[in-house]
Amino acid sequence: MSRKRVVAAAQMGPIARSESREQVVRRLLALLAEAKGKGVEFITFPELALTTFFPRWMMEDEAELDSFYEGKLPGPAAAPLFEAAKAAGIGFYLGYAERFVEAGRVRRFNAAITVAPSGEIVGKYRKVHLPGHAEPQPDRAFQHLEKRYFEPGDLGFPVFEALGGRVGMLICNDRRWPEAYRVMGLQDVELVCLGYNTPLDHAGHEPINVLTGFHNALSMQAGAYQNASWVIGTAKCGREEGSLMLADSMIIAPSGEIVAKATTMEDELVTATIDLDMGRPYKETFFDFARHREPASYRLLTERKGAGDMLPPVRGAGID
Ligand code: ING
């Protein structure tokens, strides 16, 4: 018996700074309606899907900054999306900026939730890998201040039951870090959902900037293949408040093959029928982690943050 599911990447074009949450939610509802018409069971929306990508600006005024965050979801603006999805029996991943006060301290995370077709929130994730800077950088057309506006995620990389399989989440820059997929791979993940906002000028080096699309696909295809999992990557894209961001939303199989991809830089529903059993043959042969991985040789992965000195040769290697 195969576990086939119809899924979608609900790509969004630019969200203007002046666009209200109600206006944005109307766009999400239109994508949901299109998904319903196509028999879609699960939708991945982008990172920070309710507002413009605000880390591109330095903001001193805390009230202005707070205006881009949500408290507990669903708030009043997002409620219609949750209601319509439940009525349609469609589950979804939604990226948003999370703000709350804990022990008198304001906490801010770049977060995402997964809602089951039943309407129940079954997964919560906070972005671990924050790119960019904490302080504004000189000579940049746009800032990238995620290290200023968010804390690194403190929930690890959870995997949970949804769609009759094992589902996990990443957010944007996480997709470039193999450890992130592997922690979920070690929980037998079968579908990784992620949203991204990827400015084409982020690296500040043109030879790298021109490869943004290649690096996007490379990262997600590698993560999918090396963990024998499906990956849905959904962009918020286009020229958003002057900043041009990558589109290329795509759905990738455990084989690493791209099975569906966006062709516009606007709101676009990218759909595919995926078989959650497709990763099984990989996990039973050369990616059978229990048979082939050797964690005793990987200690440096958790002992070191940055690259450092070479390790001394192991005794008895014959070269000491
Ligand atoms: N954005 C970008 C991303 O990881 C970036 C930052 C762009 C990093 C291009 C490297 C190259 O896709 C977010 N929001 O993480």
CSV table of C-alpha atoms and ligand atoms in Angstrom, one decimal:
chain,number,residue,atom,x,y,z
A,1,MET,CA,0.0,0.0,0.0
A,2,SER,CA,1.6,3.3,-1.0
A,3,ARG,CA,1.1,6.5,1.0
A,4,LYS,CA,0.4,8.9,-1.8
A,5,ARG,CA,-0.4,12.5,-0.9
A,6,VAL,CA,-1.1,15.6,-3.0
A,7,VAL,CA,1.0,18.5,-1.7
A,8,ALA,CA,1.8,22.0,-2.8
A,9,ALA,CA,4.3,24.8,-2.4
A,10,ALA,CA,2.2,28.0,-2.2
A,11,GLN,CA,4.7,30.5,-3.5
A,12,MET,CA,4.1,34.2,-2.7
A,13,GLY,CA,5.2,37.2,-4.7
A,14,PRO,CA,6.2,40.4,-2.9
A,15,ILE,CA,4.4,41.6,0.2
A,16,ALA,CA,4.6,45.4,0.4
A,17,ARG,CA,5.4,47.0,3.7
A,18,SER,CA,2.1,48.8,3.5
A,19,GLU,CA,0.1,45.6,2.9
A,20,SER,CA,-2.1,44.7,5.8
A,21,ARG,CA,-2.3,41.2,7.2
A,22,GLU,CA,-5.9,41.0,6.0
A,23,GLN,CA,-4.8,41.7,2.5
A,24,VAL,CA,-2.0,39.1,2.8
A,25,VAL,CA,-4.4,36.5,4.2
A,26,ARG,CA,-6.7,37.1,1.3
A,27,ARG,CA,-3.8,36.0,-1.0
A,28,LEU,CA,-3.2,32.9,1.1
A,29,LEU,CA,-6.9,32.1,1.0
A,30,ALA,CA,-6.8,32.4,-2.8
A,31,LEU,CA,-3.9,29.9,-2.9
A,32,LEU,CA,-5.8,27.6,-0.5
A,33,ALA,CA,-8.9,27.8,-2.8
A,34,GLU,CA,-6.8,26.8,-5.8
A,35,ALA,CA,-5.2,24.0,-3.8
A,36,LYS,CA,-8.7,22.7,-2.8
A,37,GLY,CA,-9.7,22.7,-6.4
A,38,LYS,CA,-6.7,20.5,-7.3
A,39,GLY,CA,-7.3,18.0,-4.5
A,40,VAL,CA,-4.2,19.2,-2.5
A,41,GLU,CA,-4.0,17.8,1.0
A,42,PHE,CA,-1.1,19.8,2.4
A,43,ILE,CA,0.4,23.3,1.6
A,44,THR,CA,3.7,24.8,2.5
A,45,PHE,CA,3.5,28.6,2.7
A,46,PRO,CA,6.7,30.7,2.8
A,47,GLU,CA,8.9,31.9,5.7
A,48,LEU,CA,7.5,35.1,7.4
A,49,ALA,CA,4.4,34.7,5.2
A,50,LEU,CA,2.3,37.4,6.9
A,51,THR,CA,4.4,40.4,6.3
A,52,THR,CA,7.1,41.9,4.2
A,53,PHE,CA,10.7,40.6,4.9
A,54,PHE,CA,11.3,43.3,7.6
A,55,PRO,CA,14.9,42.3,8.6
A,56,ARG,CA,16.0,44.2,5.5
A,57,TRP,CA,15.7,47.4,7.4
A,58,MET,CA,17.3,48.8,10.6
A,59,MET,CA,14.5,49.8,12.9
A,60,GLU,CA,15.2,51.7,16.2
A,61,ASP,CA,11.5,52.0,17.2
A,62,GLU,CA,10.5,48.9,19.1
A,63,ALA,CA,6.8,49.5,18.5
A,64,GLU,CA,7.4,49.6,14.8
A,65,LEU,CA,9.5,46.4,15.0
A,66,ASP,CA,6.8,44.7,17.1
A,67,SER,CA,4.2,45.4,14.4
A,68,PHE,CA,5.8,42.7,12.3
A,69,TYR,CA,5.4,39.9,14.9
A,70,GLU,CA,2.5,37.7,15.9
A,71,GLY,CA,1.6,36.6,19.4
A,72,LYS,CA,-0.1,33.3,19.7
A,73,LEU,CA,-1.4,32.0,16.3
A,74,PRO,CA,-4.0,32.2,14.9
A,75,GLY,CA,-4.3,35.9,15.6
A,76,PRO,CA,-7.4,37.7,14.4
A,77,ALA,CA,-5.9,38.3,10.9
A,78,ALA,CA,-4.8,34.7,10.3
A,79,ALA,CA,-7.9,33.1,11.8
A,80,PRO,CA,-9.8,33.0,8.5
A,81,LEU,CA,-6.9,31.0,7.0
A,82,PHE,CA,-7.0,28.5,9.8
A,83,GLU,CA,-10.8,28.2,9.5
A,84,ALA,CA,-10.9,27.8,5.7
A,85,ALA,CA,-8.1,25.2,5.8
A,86,LYS,CA,-9.9,23.2,8.4
A,87,ALA,CA,-13.2,23.4,6.5
A,88,ALA,CA,-11.3,22.3,3.3
A,89,GLY,CA,-9.5,19.5,5.3
A,90,ILE,CA,-6.1,20.8,4.1
A,91,GLY,CA,-3.1,20.9,6.4
A,92,PHE,CA,-0.4,23.6,6.0
A,93,TYR,CA,3.0,25.0,7.1
A,94,LEU,CA,3.1,28.7,7.9
A,95,GLY,CA,6.1,30.8,8.6
A,96,TYR,CA,5.7,33.9,10.9
A,97,ALA,CA,7.6,36.1,13.3
A,98,GLU,CA,6.8,35.0,16.9
A,99,ARG,CA,7.0,37.4,19.9
A,100,PHE,CA,6.1,36.8,23.5
A,101,VAL,CA,7.1,37.9,27.0
A,102,GLU,CA,8.6,35.2,29.3
A,103,ALA,CA,9.8,35.9,32.8
A,104,GLY,CA,9.7,39.7,32.0
A,105,ARG,CA,11.9,39.2,28.9
A,106,VAL,CA,10.7,39.8,25.3
A,107,ARG,CA,11.4,36.7,23.2
A,108,ARG,CA,11.5,36.9,19.4
A,109,PHE,CA,11.8,34.0,17.0
A,110,ASN,CA,11.6,33.4,13.3
A,111,ALA,CA,9.0,30.5,13.6
A,112,ALA,CA,6.8,28.1,11.7
A,113,ILE,CA,3.9,25.9,12.6
A,114,THR,CA,2.4,22.8,10.9
A,115,VAL,CA,-1.4,22.5,11.1
A,116,ALA,CA,-2.9,19.1,10.3
A,117,PRO,CA,-5.9,18.7,8.0
A,118,SER,CA,-8.0,18.5,11.2
A,119,GLY,CA,-7.0,22.0,12.0
A,120,GLU,CA,-4.9,21.0,15.0
A,121,ILE,CA,-1.4,22.6,15.3
A,122,VAL,CA,0.9,19.5,15.3
A,123,GLY,CA,4.3,21.0,15.0
A,124,LYS,CA,6.2,24.1,16.0
A,125,TYR,CA,9.7,25.1,14.9
A,126,ARG,CA,12.0,28.1,15.5
A,127,LYS,CA,14.7,28.9,13.0
A,128,VAL,CA,18.1,27.8,14.3
A,129,HIS,CA,20.4,29.2,11.7
A,130,LEU,CA,20.1,33.0,11.5
A,131,PRO,CA,22.0,34.5,8.6
A,132,GLY,CA,23.2,38.1,8.2
A,133,HIS,CA,24.1,40.4,11.1
A,134,ALA,CA,23.1,41.9,14.4
A,135,GLU,CA,24.4,45.3,13.4
A,136,PRO,CA,23.6,47.3,10.2
A,137,GLN,CA,26.4,46.8,7.6
A,138,PRO,CA,27.8,49.8,5.6
A,139,ASP,CA,27.5,50.0,1.8
A,140,ARG,CA,24.5,47.6,1.5
A,141,ALA,CA,21.4,48.5,-0.4
A,142,PHE,CA,19.5,46.2,2.0
A,143,GLN,CA,20.3,45.0,5.5
A,144,HIS,CA,19.8,41.4,6.7
A,145,LEU,CA,19.3,41.8,10.4
A,146,GLU,CA,17.9,38.4,11.5
A,147,LYS,CA,20.6,38.1,14.2
A,148,ARG,CA,19.2,41.4,15.6
A,149,TYR,CA,15.5,40.7,15.4
A,150,PHE,CA,15.4,37.0,16.3
A,151,GLU,CA,17.0,34.6,18.8
A,152,PRO,CA,18.4,31.2,17.5
A,153,GLY,CA,15.6,28.6,17.7
A,154,ASP,CA,15.5,26.6,21.0
A,155,LEU,CA,13.2,23.8,19.9
A,156,GLY,CA,15.8,21.7,18.0
A,157,PHE,CA,14.6,20.0,14.8
A,158,PRO,CA,11.4,18.3,15.7
A,159,VAL,CA,9.7,15.6,13.6
A,160,PHE,CA,6.1,14.7,14.2
A,161,GLU,CA,3.3,12.6,12.8
A,162,ALA,CA,1.2,14.2,10.0
A,163,LEU,CA,-0.3,13.1,6.7
A,164,GLY,CA,0.2,9.5,7.9
A,165,GLY,CA,4.0,10.0,7.9
A,166,ARG,CA,6.9,11.8,9.6
A,167,VAL,CA,7.1,15.5,8.9
A,168,GLY,CA,9.7,18.0,9.9
A,169,MET,CA,10.3,21.7,9.3
A,170,LEU,CA,13.1,24.1,8.5
A,171,ILE,CA,13.2,27.8,7.8
A,172,CYS,CA,15.2,29.4,4.9
A,173,ASN,CA,18.9,29.5,5.9
A,174,ASP,CA,18.5,26.2,7.8
A,175,ARG,CA,18.2,24.4,4.4
A,176,ARG,CA,21.9,25.2,3.7
A,177,TRP,CA,23.1,23.2,6.8
A,178,PRO,CA,23.3,19.4,6.4
A,179,GLU,CA,23.2,18.9,10.1
A,180,ALA,CA,19.7,20.3,10.2
A,181,TYR,CA,18.3,17.6,7.8
A,182,ARG,CA,20.4,14.9,9.4
A,183,VAL,CA,18.9,15.5,12.9
A,184,MET,CA,15.5,14.9,11.3
A,185,GLY,CA,16.8,12.0,9.2
A,186,LEU,CA,17.8,10.4,12.4
A,187,GLN,CA,14.1,10.7,13.4
A,188,ASP,CA,13.2,8.9,10.1
A,189,VAL,CA,11.7,12.1,8.6
A,190,GLU,CA,9.8,11.5,5.3
A,191,LEU,CA,8.8,15.1,4.4
A,192,VAL,CA,10.7,18.3,5.2
A,193,CYS,CA,8.7,21.5,4.7
A,194,LEU,CA,10.4,24.9,4.5
A,195,GLY,CA,9.8,28.4,3.4
A,196,TYR,CA,12.4,31.0,2.4
A,197,ASN,CA,13.0,34.7,1.6
A,198,THR,CA,16.3,34.8,-0.3
A,199,PRO,CA,17.5,38.2,-1.5
A,200,LEU,CA,19.6,37.8,-4.6
A,201,ASP,CA,22.3,40.2,-3.3
A,202,HIS,CA,22.7,38.7,0.1
A,203,ALA,CA,26.3,37.4,-0.2
A,204,GLY,CA,27.6,40.8,-1.2
A,205,HIS,CA,29.9,39.0,-3.8
A,206,GLU,CA,28.6,39.0,-7.3
A,207,PRO,CA,30.2,35.6,-8.3
A,208,ILE,CA,28.2,34.1,-5.4
A,209,ASN,CA,25.0,36.1,-5.9
A,210,VAL,CA,24.7,34.9,-9.5
A,211,LEU,CA,24.6,31.3,-8.2
A,212,THR,CA,21.8,31.9,-5.7
A,213,GLY,CA,19.3,29.8,-7.6
A,214,PHE,CA,21.8,27.0,-8.1
A,215,HIS,CA,22.8,27.0,-4.4
A,216,ASN,CA,19.1,27.0,-3.4
A,217,ALA,CA,18.4,23.8,-5.4
A,218,LEU,CA,21.7,22.2,-4.5
A,219,SER,CA,21.1,22.6,-0.8
A,220,MET,CA,17.6,21.2,-0.8
A,221,GLN,CA,18.3,18.4,-3.3
A,222,ALA,CA,21.3,17.3,-1.2
A,223,GLY,CA,19.2,17.4,2.0
A,224,ALA,CA,16.5,15.4,0.4
A,225,TYR,CA,18.7,12.7,-1.1
A,226,GLN,CA,21.1,12.3,1.8
A,227,ASN,CA,18.2,11.7,4.2
A,228,ALA,CA,15.9,10.0,1.7
A,229,SER,CA,13.1,12.5,2.4
A,230,TRP,CA,10.8,14.6,0.4
A,231,VAL,CA,11.5,18.4,0.6
A,232,ILE,CA,9.1,21.2,-0.2
A,233,GLY,CA,10.8,24.6,-0.5
A,234,THR,CA,8.5,27.6,-0.9
A,235,ALA,CA,9.6,31.1,-1.7
A,236,LYS,CA,8.3,34.5,-0.9
A,237,CYS,CA,9.9,36.2,-4.0
A,238,GLY,CA,10.1,39.0,-6.5
A,239,ARG,CA,11.0,42.6,-6.0
A,240,GLU,CA,9.8,43.3,-2.5
A,241,GLU,CA,10.3,46.9,-1.4
A,242,GLY,CA,13.1,47.1,-3.9
A,243,SER,CA,14.9,43.9,-2.8
A,244,LEU,CA,14.8,41.2,-5.5
A,245,MET,CA,14.3,37.8,-4.0
A,246,LEU,CA,14.7,34.3,-5.5
A,247,ALA,CA,11.6,32.3,-6.6
A,248,ASP,CA,12.2,28.7,-7.7
A,249,SER,CA,9.8,27.1,-5.2
A,250,MET,CA,10.1,23.4,-5.7
A,251,ILE,CA,9.1,19.9,-4.6
A,252,ILE,CA,12.0,17.5,-4.4
A,253,ALA,CA,11.8,13.7,-4.1
A,254,PRO,CA,14.0,11.4,-1.8
A,255,SER,CA,15.9,10.6,-5.0
A,256,GLY,CA,17.0,14.3,-5.1
A,257,GLU,CA,15.0,14.9,-8.3
A,258,ILE,CA,13.0,18.1,-8.6
A,259,VAL,CA,9.5,16.9,-9.4
A,260,ALA,CA,7.8,20.3,-9.6
A,261,LYS,CA,9.0,23.9,-9.7
A,262,ALA,CA,7.6,27.4,-9.9
A,263,THR,CA,7.9,29.3,-13.2
A,264,THR,CA,6.9,32.8,-12.0
A,265,MET,CA,8.0,35.3,-9.4
A,266,GLU,CA,4.4,35.7,-8.1
A,267,ASP,CA,1.7,33.9,-6.1
A,268,GLU,CA,1.9,30.5,-7.6
A,269,LEU,CA,0.7,27.1,-6.5
A,270,VAL,CA,3.2,24.3,-7.3
A,271,THR,CA,1.7,20.9,-6.9
A,272,ALA,CA,2.8,17.3,-7.0
A,273,THR,CA,1.6,13.8,-5.9
A,274,ILE,CA,4.2,12.4,-3.6
A,275,ASP,CA,4.6,8.9,-2.3
A,276,LEU,CA,5.8,8.9,1.3
A,277,ASP,CA,7.1,5.4,0.8
A,278,MET,CA,9.5,6.5,-1.8
A,279,GLY,CA,12.4,7.0,0.6
A,280,ARG,CA,12.0,3.5,2.0
A,281,PRO,CA,14.3,1.6,-0.5
A,282,TYR,CA,17.1,4.3,0.2
A,283,LYS,CA,16.7,3.9,4.0
A,284,GLU,CA,16.9,0.1,3.6
A,285,THR,CA,20.0,0.1,1.6
A,286,PHE,CA,22.8,2.6,1.4
A,287,PHE,CA,21.1,5.1,3.7
A,288,ASP,CA,20.4,2.6,6.3
A,289,PHE,CA,21.8,4.8,9.1
A,290,ALA,CA,21.8,2.0,11.7
A,291,ARG,CA,24.0,-0.1,9.5
A,292,HIS,CA,26.3,2.4,7.9
A,293,ARG,CA,26.8,5.5,10.1
A,294,GLU,CA,29.8,5.7,12.5
A,295,PRO,CA,29.0,8.4,15.1
A,296,ALA,CA,32.2,7.8,16.9
A,297,SER,CA,34.0,9.4,14.0
A,298,TYR,CA,31.7,12.4,13.9
A,299,ARG,CA,32.4,13.9,17.3
A,300,LEU,CA,33.8,17.1,16.0
A,301,LEU,CA,30.3,17.9,14.6
A,302,THR,CA,29.0,18.7,18.1
A,303,GLU,CA,32.2,19.6,19.8
A,304,ARG,CA,33.2,22.5,17.5
A,305,LYS,CA,31.3,25.6,16.4
A,306,GLY,CA,33.8,27.1,13.9
A,307,ALA,CA,36.5,25.5,11.8
A,308,GLY,CA,39.8,25.1,13.9
A,309,ASP,CA,43.0,23.2,14.2
A,310,MET,CA,43.6,19.9,12.5
A,311,LEU,CA,43.1,16.9,14.7
A,312,PRO,CA,46.3,15.0,15.6
A,313,PRO,CA,46.6,11.7,13.7
A,314,VAL,CA,44.9,8.8,15.6
A,315,ARG,CA,47.6,6.7,17.3
A,316,GLY,CA,48.4,3.5,15.5
A,317,ALA,CA,47.6,5.0,12.2
A,318,GLY,CA,51.1,4.2,11.1
A,319,ILE,CA,52.1,7.8,10.5
A,320,ASP,CA,52.8,8.9,14.1
B,1,ING,N1,17.6,34.2,3.7
B,1,ING,C1,18.7,33.7,2.9
B,1,ING,C2,18.8,32.2,2.8
B,1,ING,O1,19.5,31.5,3.5
B,1,ING,C3,21.0,33.9,2.3
B,1,ING,C4,20.0,34.3,3.4
B,1,ING,C5,20.8,34.3,1.0
B,1,ING,C6,22.1,33.2,2.6
B,1,ING,C7,21.7,34.0,0.0
B,1,ING,C8,23.0,32.8,1.7
B,1,ING,C9,22.8,33.2,0.3
B,1,ING,O2,18.2,31.8,1.8
B,1,ING,C10,17.1,33.8,4.9
B,1,ING,N2,16.0,34.5,5.3
B,1,ING,O3,17.6,33.0,5.6
